[in-house]
Short mmCIF file of C-alpha atoms in Angstrom, two decimals:
data_model
loop_
_atom_site.label_atom_id
_atom_site.label_comp_id
_atom_site.label_asym_id
_atom_site.label_seq_id
_atom_site.Cartn_x
_atom_site.Cartn_y
_atom_site.Cartn_z
CA MET A 1 15.20 7.61 23.89
CA GLN A 2 15.91 4.45 21.96
CA ILE A 3 18.43 2.31 23.79
CA VAL A 4 20.56 0.73 21.09
CA ASP A 5 23.92 -0.99 21.40
CA LYS A 6 25.54 0.88 18.55
CA ALA A 7 28.49 -1.48 18.17
CA SER A 8 26.35 -4.60 17.88
CA ALA A 9 23.81 -2.80 15.68
CA LEU A 10 26.51 -1.81 13.24
CA ARG A 11 27.65 -5.43 12.94
CA ILE A 12 24.31 -6.27 11.31
CA PRO A 13 24.43 -6.04 7.50
CA PRO A 14 22.88 -2.69 6.49
CA PHE A 15 20.18 -4.42 4.44
CA LEU A 16 18.78 -6.08 7.59
CA ARG A 17 19.07 -3.21 10.08
CA LEU A 18 15.44 -2.08 9.80
CA ALA A 19 12.39 -3.55 8.07
CA PHE A 20 11.95 -0.75 5.54
CA ARG A 21 15.24 -1.69 3.83
CA PRO A 22 14.51 -5.22 2.54
CA PHE A 23 10.75 -4.83 2.20
CA PHE A 24 10.73 -1.50 0.35
CA LEU A 25 13.43 -2.48 -2.10
CA ALA A 26 12.19 -6.02 -2.70
CA ALA A 27 8.56 -4.87 -3.00
CA GLY A 28 9.60 -2.33 -5.63
CA LEU A 29 11.56 -4.93 -7.60
CA PHE A 30 8.77 -7.45 -7.23
CA SER A 31 6.16 -5.02 -8.56
CA VAL A 32 8.36 -4.31 -11.60
CA ILE A 33 8.63 -8.04 -12.34
CA THR A 34 4.93 -8.59 -11.66
CA MET A 35 3.85 -5.82 -14.01
CA LEU A 36 6.19 -6.98 -16.78
CA ILE A 37 4.67 -10.45 -16.48
CA TRP A 38 1.17 -8.94 -16.51
CA ALA A 39 2.00 -6.93 -19.63
CA GLY A 40 3.39 -10.09 -21.20
CA PHE A 41 0.17 -11.94 -20.43
CA TRP A 42 -1.98 -9.30 -22.15
CA SER A 43 0.47 -9.28 -25.07
CA GLY A 44 -0.17 -12.99 -25.60
CA PHE A 45 2.91 -14.41 -23.89
CA MET A 46 2.35 -16.66 -20.89
CA LEU A 47 5.76 -16.23 -19.30
CA PHE A 48 4.96 -18.15 -16.11
CA PRO A 49 2.11 -20.46 -15.07
CA MET A 50 0.94 -17.93 -12.43
CA TYR A 51 -0.64 -19.50 -9.36
CA GLY A 52 -4.32 -20.35 -9.77
CA ASN A 53 -5.12 -18.16 -12.76
CA PRO A 54 -3.65 -14.89 -14.07
CA VAL A 55 -6.38 -12.64 -12.67
CA TRP A 56 -6.19 -14.21 -9.20
CA TRP A 57 -2.39 -14.01 -9.24
CA HIS A 58 -2.33 -10.38 -10.37
CA SER A 59 -4.89 -9.31 -7.76
CA HIS A 60 -3.34 -11.27 -4.93
CA GLU A 61 0.26 -10.40 -5.57
CA MET A 62 -0.32 -6.68 -6.00
CA LEU A 63 -2.50 -6.47 -2.89
CA PHE A 64 -0.69 -8.88 -0.57
CA GLY A 65 2.71 -9.57 -2.10
CA PHE A 66 3.54 -5.96 -3.01
CA THR A 67 1.32 -3.69 -0.91
CA GLY A 68 1.43 -6.05 2.08
CA ALA A 69 5.23 -6.00 2.04
CA VAL A 70 5.32 -2.19 2.02
CA ILE A 71 2.80 -2.01 4.89
CA VAL A 72 4.84 -4.47 6.95
CA GLY A 73 8.08 -2.68 6.17
CA PHE A 74 6.57 0.64 7.21
CA LEU A 75 4.91 -0.58 10.41
CA LEU A 76 7.88 -2.61 11.66
CA THR A 77 10.02 0.48 11.14
CA ALA A 78 7.55 2.99 12.61
CA VAL A 79 6.98 0.93 15.77
CA GLN A 80 10.53 1.81 16.82
CA ASN A 81 9.63 5.51 16.82
CA TRP A 82 6.31 4.88 18.57
CA THR A 83 7.70 2.79 21.44
CA GLY A 84 11.39 3.68 21.74
CA VAL A 85 12.15 -0.04 21.41
CA PRO A 86 14.47 -1.07 18.55
CA GLY A 87 12.60 -2.65 15.64
CA ILE A 88 13.36 -6.16 14.51
CA SER A 89 16.60 -6.56 12.62
CA GLY A 90 19.21 -9.17 11.81
CA TRP A 91 18.13 -12.79 11.64
CA LYS A 92 14.55 -12.14 12.81
CA LEU A 93 13.98 -9.63 10.04
CA GLY A 94 15.83 -11.87 7.60
CA LEU A 95 13.54 -14.80 8.46
CA VAL A 96 10.32 -12.84 7.88
CA PHE A 97 11.69 -11.44 4.64
CA ALA A 98 12.91 -14.83 3.41
CA ILE A 99 9.47 -16.39 3.97
CA TRP A 100 7.85 -13.50 2.08
CA LEU A 101 10.30 -14.02 -0.79
CA ILE A 102 9.84 -17.80 -0.97
CA ALA A 103 6.07 -17.31 -1.01
CA ARG A 104 6.36 -14.88 -3.93
CA VAL A 105 8.37 -17.35 -5.99
CA ALA A 106 6.06 -20.23 -5.09
CA LEU A 107 2.95 -18.31 -6.12
CA LEU A 108 4.53 -17.57 -9.46
CA VAL A 109 5.71 -21.03 -10.52
CA MET A 110 3.97 -23.64 -8.35
CA ALA A 111 0.52 -25.24 -8.54
CA PRO A 112 -2.06 -24.33 -5.84
CA HIS A 113 -1.50 -26.21 -2.58
CA ALA A 114 -2.22 -25.62 1.11
CA VAL A 115 1.53 -25.57 1.81
CA TRP A 116 1.95 -22.36 -0.18
CA MET A 117 -1.04 -20.81 1.53
CA ILE A 118 0.47 -21.55 4.95
CA LEU A 119 3.79 -20.10 3.87
CA ASP A 120 2.13 -16.97 2.53
CA LEU A 121 0.20 -16.52 5.77
CA LEU A 122 3.21 -17.22 7.98
CA TRP A 123 5.22 -14.12 7.12
CA LEU A 124 2.20 -11.89 7.79
CA ALA A 125 1.48 -13.66 11.09
CA MET A 126 5.11 -13.21 12.16
CA ALA A 127 4.98 -9.51 11.23
CA LEU A 128 1.80 -9.13 13.29
CA LEU A 129 3.51 -10.74 16.28
CA PHE A 130 6.63 -8.56 16.01
CA LEU A 131 4.41 -5.48 15.77
CA ALA A 132 2.13 -6.46 18.66
CA ILE A 133 4.81 -7.20 21.26
CA PRO A 134 6.31 -3.68 21.59
CA ILE A 135 2.95 -1.93 21.16
CA ILE A 136 1.27 -3.93 23.94
CA ARG A 137 4.27 -3.99 26.27
CA ASN A 138 4.63 -0.23 26.03
CA ARG A 139 0.88 0.40 26.10
CA GLN A 140 0.92 2.33 22.85
CA TRP A 141 -2.88 2.32 22.64
CA ARG A 142 -2.89 5.11 20.06
CA ASN A 143 -1.22 2.71 17.64
CA VAL A 144 -2.98 -0.49 18.64
CA LEU A 145 -5.33 0.07 15.68
CA PHE A 146 -2.67 -1.33 13.36
CA LEU A 147 -2.90 -4.75 14.97
CA PRO A 148 -6.50 -5.47 13.88
CA VAL A 149 -5.66 -3.98 10.47
CA LEU A 150 -2.85 -6.53 10.01
CA PHE A 151 -5.12 -9.26 11.39
CA LEU A 152 -7.79 -8.36 8.84
CA LEU A 153 -5.16 -8.43 6.12
CA LEU A 154 -4.21 -11.91 7.29
CA PHE A 155 -7.87 -12.98 7.31
CA LEU A 156 -8.50 -11.64 3.80
CA ASN A 157 -5.36 -13.35 2.54
CA THR A 158 -6.75 -16.61 3.91
CA ARG A 159 -10.06 -16.00 2.13
CA MET A 160 -8.29 -15.30 -1.13
CA HIS A 161 -6.28 -18.50 -0.91
CA GLY A 162 -9.49 -20.36 -0.09
CA ILE A 163 -10.91 -19.26 -3.44
CA VAL A 164 -8.04 -20.67 -5.50
CA LEU A 165 -7.95 -23.87 -3.42
CA GLY A 166 -11.68 -24.43 -3.92
CA TRP A 167 -12.57 -24.03 -0.24
CA SER A 168 -14.65 -20.89 -0.73
CA HIS A 169 -17.23 -19.73 -3.23
CA VAL A 170 -16.91 -16.03 -2.41
CA PRO A 171 -16.23 -14.17 -5.69
CA LEU A 172 -12.66 -13.05 -6.22
CA SER A 173 -13.85 -9.55 -7.01
CA THR A 174 -15.50 -9.28 -3.58
CA VAL A 175 -12.40 -10.30 -1.61
CA ALA A 176 -10.15 -8.15 -3.80
CA LEU A 177 -12.40 -5.12 -3.21
CA GLN A 178 -12.56 -5.83 0.54
CA THR A 179 -8.76 -5.88 0.65
CA THR A 180 -8.49 -2.73 -1.47
CA LEU A 181 -10.86 -0.86 0.83
CA LEU A 182 -9.02 -2.07 3.94
CA ILE A 183 -5.81 -0.62 2.48
CA ALA A 184 -7.73 2.57 1.63
CA VAL A 185 -8.84 2.80 5.27
CA LEU A 186 -5.22 2.40 6.38
CA MET A 187 -4.22 5.17 3.98
CA THR A 188 -6.97 7.37 5.42
CA VAL A 189 -5.63 6.80 8.93
CA MET A 190 -1.96 7.29 8.04
CA GLY A 191 -2.67 10.10 5.59
CA GLY A 192 -4.44 12.06 8.29
CA ARG A 193 -1.42 11.67 10.55
CA VAL A 194 1.49 12.31 8.22
CA ILE A 195 0.30 14.46 5.31
CA PRO A 196 -0.57 17.58 7.38
CA PHE A 197 2.65 17.16 9.39
CA PHE A 198 4.85 16.68 6.30
CA THR A 199 3.11 19.58 4.57
CA ALA A 200 3.71 22.03 7.40
CA ARG A 201 7.33 20.92 7.75
CA GLY A 202 8.03 20.84 4.04
CA THR A 203 6.50 24.25 3.29
CA GLN A 204 7.84 25.79 6.53
CA THR A 205 4.41 27.00 7.59
CA GLU A 206 2.53 26.78 10.86
CA PRO A 207 1.31 23.33 11.98
CA ILE A 208 -1.97 22.08 10.55
CA THR A 209 -4.16 21.32 13.53
CA ARG A 210 -6.65 18.49 13.32
CA ILE A 211 -10.27 19.31 14.12
CA PRO A 212 -11.86 16.24 15.77
CA TRP A 213 -15.24 16.25 14.02
CA ARG A 214 -13.60 16.48 10.59
CA GLU A 215 -11.25 13.62 11.42
CA TYR A 216 -14.00 11.41 12.80
CA LEU A 217 -16.20 12.09 9.78
CA ALA A 218 -13.40 11.17 7.36
CA LEU A 219 -12.26 8.07 9.26
CA TRP A 220 -15.54 6.52 10.35
CA SER A 221 -17.20 6.93 6.97
CA MET A 222 -14.34 4.98 5.35
CA TRP A 223 -14.52 2.32 8.06
CA ALA A 224 -18.27 2.08 7.38
CA VAL A 225 -17.63 1.40 3.70
CA PHE A 226 -15.10 -1.34 4.44
CA LEU A 227 -17.04 -3.00 7.28
CA SER A 228 -20.31 -2.97 5.35
CA LEU A 229 -18.62 -4.76 2.44
CA LEU A 230 -16.93 -7.21 4.82
CA LEU A 231 -19.97 -8.05 6.96
CA LEU A 232 -22.84 -7.49 4.50
CA PRO A 233 -21.37 -7.93 1.03
CA PRO A 234 -24.04 -6.63 -1.36
CA GLU A 235 -24.96 -7.93 -4.77
CA HIS A 236 -23.27 -6.05 -7.59
CA PRO A 237 -24.42 -3.43 -8.37
CA SER A 238 -25.82 -2.10 -5.09
CA MET A 239 -27.60 1.20 -4.66
CA TRP A 240 -27.10 1.46 -0.88
CA PHE A 241 -23.41 0.53 -1.06
CA GLY A 242 -22.87 3.02 -3.86
CA VAL A 243 -24.47 5.84 -1.88
CA LEU A 244 -22.34 4.94 1.15
CA CYS A 245 -19.17 5.07 -0.96
CA MET A 246 -20.07 8.48 -2.36
CA PHE A 247 -20.85 9.79 1.12
CA ALA A 248 -17.50 8.51 2.44
CA ALA A 249 -15.65 10.25 -0.38
CA LEU A 250 -17.45 13.55 0.15
CA ALA A 251 -16.81 13.24 3.90
CA GLN A 252 -13.09 13.70 3.18
CA ILE A 253 -13.60 17.26 1.88
CA PRO A 254 -13.72 19.07 5.27
CA ARG A 255 -10.46 17.37 6.19
CA LEU A 256 -8.76 18.04 2.85
CA ALA A 257 -9.75 21.70 2.96
CA ARG A 258 -7.21 22.25 5.76
CA TRP A 259 -4.26 20.48 4.11
CA ARG A 260 -2.93 23.42 2.00
CA THR A 261 -2.50 21.34 -1.13
CA GLY A 262 -1.89 24.48 -3.18
CA SER A 263 1.34 25.17 -1.27
CA THR A 264 2.92 21.82 -2.25
CA PHE A 265 3.19 22.15 -6.04
CA ARG A 266 6.93 22.92 -5.98
CA ILE A 267 7.78 19.98 -3.71
CA PRO A 268 7.37 16.62 -5.49
CA LEU A 269 7.39 14.55 -2.30
CA LEU A 270 4.47 16.57 -0.97
CA TRP A 271 2.29 16.92 -4.04
CA MET A 272 2.62 13.20 -4.75
CA LEU A 273 1.31 12.40 -1.26
CA HIS A 274 -1.57 14.83 -1.67
CA LEU A 275 -2.38 13.61 -5.16
CA ALA A 276 -2.39 9.98 -4.04
CA TYR A 277 -4.87 10.80 -1.30
CA TYR A 278 -7.06 12.66 -3.80
CA PHE A 279 -6.95 9.65 -6.13
CA THR A 280 -8.15 7.47 -3.27
CA VAL A 281 -11.05 9.82 -2.53
CA VAL A 282 -12.00 10.13 -6.20
CA GLY A 283 -11.70 6.36 -6.62
CA VAL A 284 -14.07 5.66 -3.72
CA PHE A 285 -16.54 8.19 -5.12
CA LEU A 286 -16.34 6.57 -8.57
CA LEU A 287 -16.81 3.17 -6.94
CA GLY A 288 -20.11 4.51 -5.66
CA VAL A 289 -20.99 5.83 -9.11
CA SER A 290 -20.23 2.40 -10.62
CA GLN A 291 -22.71 0.85 -8.18
CA VAL A 292 -25.49 3.39 -8.63
CA PHE A 293 -25.01 3.85 -12.39
CA PRO A 294 -23.30 0.66 -13.59
CA GLN A 295 -24.12 1.36 -17.25
CA GLN A 296 -22.24 4.67 -17.13
CA LEU A 297 -19.01 3.57 -15.38
CA ALA A 298 -17.25 0.22 -15.20
CA TYR A 299 -16.37 -1.03 -11.71
CA SER A 300 -12.81 -1.80 -12.89
CA ILE A 301 -12.15 1.87 -13.64
CA SER A 302 -12.95 3.00 -10.11
CA LEU A 303 -10.97 0.11 -8.64
CA HIS A 304 -7.83 1.08 -10.54
CA VAL A 305 -8.16 4.76 -9.66
CA ILE A 306 -7.83 3.58 -6.05
CA THR A 307 -5.17 0.93 -6.61
CA VAL A 308 -2.87 2.53 -9.19
CA GLY A 309 -3.41 6.19 -8.35
CA GLY A 310 -4.19 6.04 -4.64
CA ILE A 311 -2.32 3.03 -3.30
CA GLY A 312 0.49 3.06 -5.87
CA GLY A 313 1.00 6.81 -5.55
CA MET A 314 0.96 6.78 -1.74
CA ILE A 315 3.39 3.88 -1.63
CA LEU A 316 5.84 5.47 -4.06
CA ALA A 317 5.83 8.79 -2.19
CA MET A 318 6.07 7.17 1.25
CA VAL A 319 8.85 4.69 0.44
CA VAL A 320 10.91 7.54 -1.00
CA ARG A 321 10.39 9.78 2.04
CA VAL A 322 10.84 7.05 4.66
CA SER A 323 13.94 5.69 2.92
CA LEU A 324 15.55 9.12 2.80
CA GLY A 325 14.64 10.04 6.37
CA HIS A 326 15.68 6.74 7.94
CA THR A 327 19.05 6.66 6.15
CA GLY A 328 20.07 10.12 7.30
CA ARG A 329 19.64 11.86 3.96
CA ALA A 330 18.04 15.15 2.97
CA LEU A 331 14.36 14.95 2.05
CA GLN A 332 14.97 15.95 -1.54
CA THR A 333 14.17 14.13 -4.76
CA GLY A 334 16.21 14.25 -7.93
CA LYS A 335 15.16 14.13 -11.56
CA LEU A 336 14.77 10.34 -11.67
CA ILE A 337 12.32 10.21 -8.77
CA PHE A 338 10.41 13.15 -10.23
CA ALA A 339 10.24 11.15 -13.47
CA ALA A 340 9.01 8.13 -11.48
CA PHE A 341 6.16 10.20 -9.99
CA VAL A 342 5.14 11.54 -13.40
CA THR A 343 5.35 8.08 -15.00
CA LEU A 344 3.08 6.60 -12.34
CA LEU A 345 0.55 9.38 -12.94
CA MET A 346 0.63 8.48 -16.62
CA ALA A 347 -0.01 4.83 -15.67
CA VAL A 348 -3.16 5.87 -13.76
CA LEU A 349 -4.49 7.94 -16.64
CA VAL A 350 -3.80 5.23 -19.20
CA ARG A 351 -5.45 2.52 -17.07
CA THR A 352 -8.56 4.63 -16.42
CA LEU A 353 -9.17 7.74 -18.51
CA LEU A 354 -7.80 6.32 -21.77
CA ILE A 355 -10.07 3.28 -21.49
CA VAL A 356 -13.12 5.45 -20.75
CA MET A 357 -12.40 7.68 -23.74
CA PHE A 358 -11.30 4.94 -26.17
CA PRO A 359 -12.78 1.55 -25.15
CA GLY A 360 -11.33 -0.07 -28.27
CA LEU A 361 -7.84 0.46 -26.85
CA THR A 362 -8.57 -1.37 -23.60
CA GLN A 363 -6.10 -4.24 -24.08
CA HIS A 364 -3.38 -1.86 -25.25
CA ALA A 365 -4.08 0.33 -22.21
CA TYR A 366 -3.61 -2.68 -19.91
CA ILE A 367 -0.21 -3.34 -21.44
CA LEU A 368 0.93 0.28 -21.50
CA SER A 369 -0.17 1.06 -17.95
CA ALA A 370 1.62 -2.05 -16.64
CA LEU A 371 4.80 -0.99 -18.45
CA LEU A 372 4.54 2.55 -17.10
CA TRP A 373 4.15 1.20 -13.55
CA ALA A 374 7.24 -0.98 -14.12
CA VAL A 375 9.21 2.06 -15.27
CA ALA A 376 8.10 4.16 -12.29
CA PHE A 377 9.07 1.60 -9.67
CA GLY A 378 12.10 0.58 -11.68
CA LEU A 379 13.39 4.15 -11.35
CA PHE A 380 12.78 3.96 -7.60
CA CYS A 381 14.83 0.76 -7.40
CA ILE A 382 17.69 2.23 -9.44
CA VAL A 383 17.93 5.32 -7.24
CA PHE A 384 17.39 3.60 -3.89
CA TRP A 385 19.30 0.35 -4.37
CA PRO A 386 22.55 1.85 -2.98
CA ILE A 387 20.66 3.81 -0.32
CA LEU A 388 18.79 0.78 1.03
CA THR A 389 21.67 -1.69 0.81
CA GLN A 390 24.39 0.52 2.33
CA ALA A 391 24.89 2.00 5.78
CA ARG A 392 23.32 5.29 6.79
CA ALA A 393 25.05 8.40 5.49
CA ASP A 394 25.61 9.67 9.06
CA GLY A 395 27.12 6.42 10.36
CA HIS A 396 24.31 5.69 12.84
CA PRO A 397 22.51 2.33 13.06
CA GLY A 398 19.26 1.86 11.20
#
């Protein structure tokens, strides 16, 4: 049981009652703004100076500013369910969120400086601390894995800032891929926990049991891909790294075979989760292909299958479900959220398949896919603004 002083909890403004509220909504709005700026850049309009250079800014802000915010919002909300201890709220949550927000503005309009790096690392470090305290105190060893994941995210953020500040000569593409694969590992862990559970509940069928060897094969192969790139970054292209990526993708098949994807087609919240996981698997496989056969497939295509289709799709589906569940609402999506899911799928296809089929349209595809992303998350913000800024429908805290 969670011991919560309901009266004092209800005195906290709804927006700051749990971490998913400010971080999900602000991350969605931020990604809309970021993608509009990115589309403007490729259209020939430099709307803002963009910290460091446009490619660094786009990579960093989508991986750390946007995705990092969603991860933190999710974990600082979920830890309450794991431990029975109320998650951070009120001024503590407001402080972490405010530092995240100031860092986002600074990295859009300011020149590179160590001060902005420290600020951008501070909110992640504070989130790690607020996550670690209840997990360790309550000996939630099953969930202790998320602490090193956040620490690695903090480490990679430091490396990325080191590049733009001239302290490191590691290629941006290497650190960006390391971060992308770390997020993919996190999605593999969380996907294995929630997708079978949500599927069984949503389709009203018997629980989907997890078979240990299938889970270990899926998880450890993905960890091997990430750790090999982190500890032994290969030259690009790399035959051995490519083979490892393809093996890790194929290792997901025994797990996926039990997830009853075919039963989810009438439930948008479910098929979007499944599809996002499939995009991640396909993206990792294509990453391997781009290493083994670099003349046949561009590395950028595989990367954006993972980031737009896998990460973007998983985030959109999860923020919708978590926001509905934690505000006491039915787990049902309306026409606008369905349109958001479809629009994001179009963004994936434009950013990848369209470029493969019509290379001459590459720049136009960059612009169109960015605009489609902005529409998808813009629809999320329109629908969930009142939900995330107002009290729960059932009158309870949270």
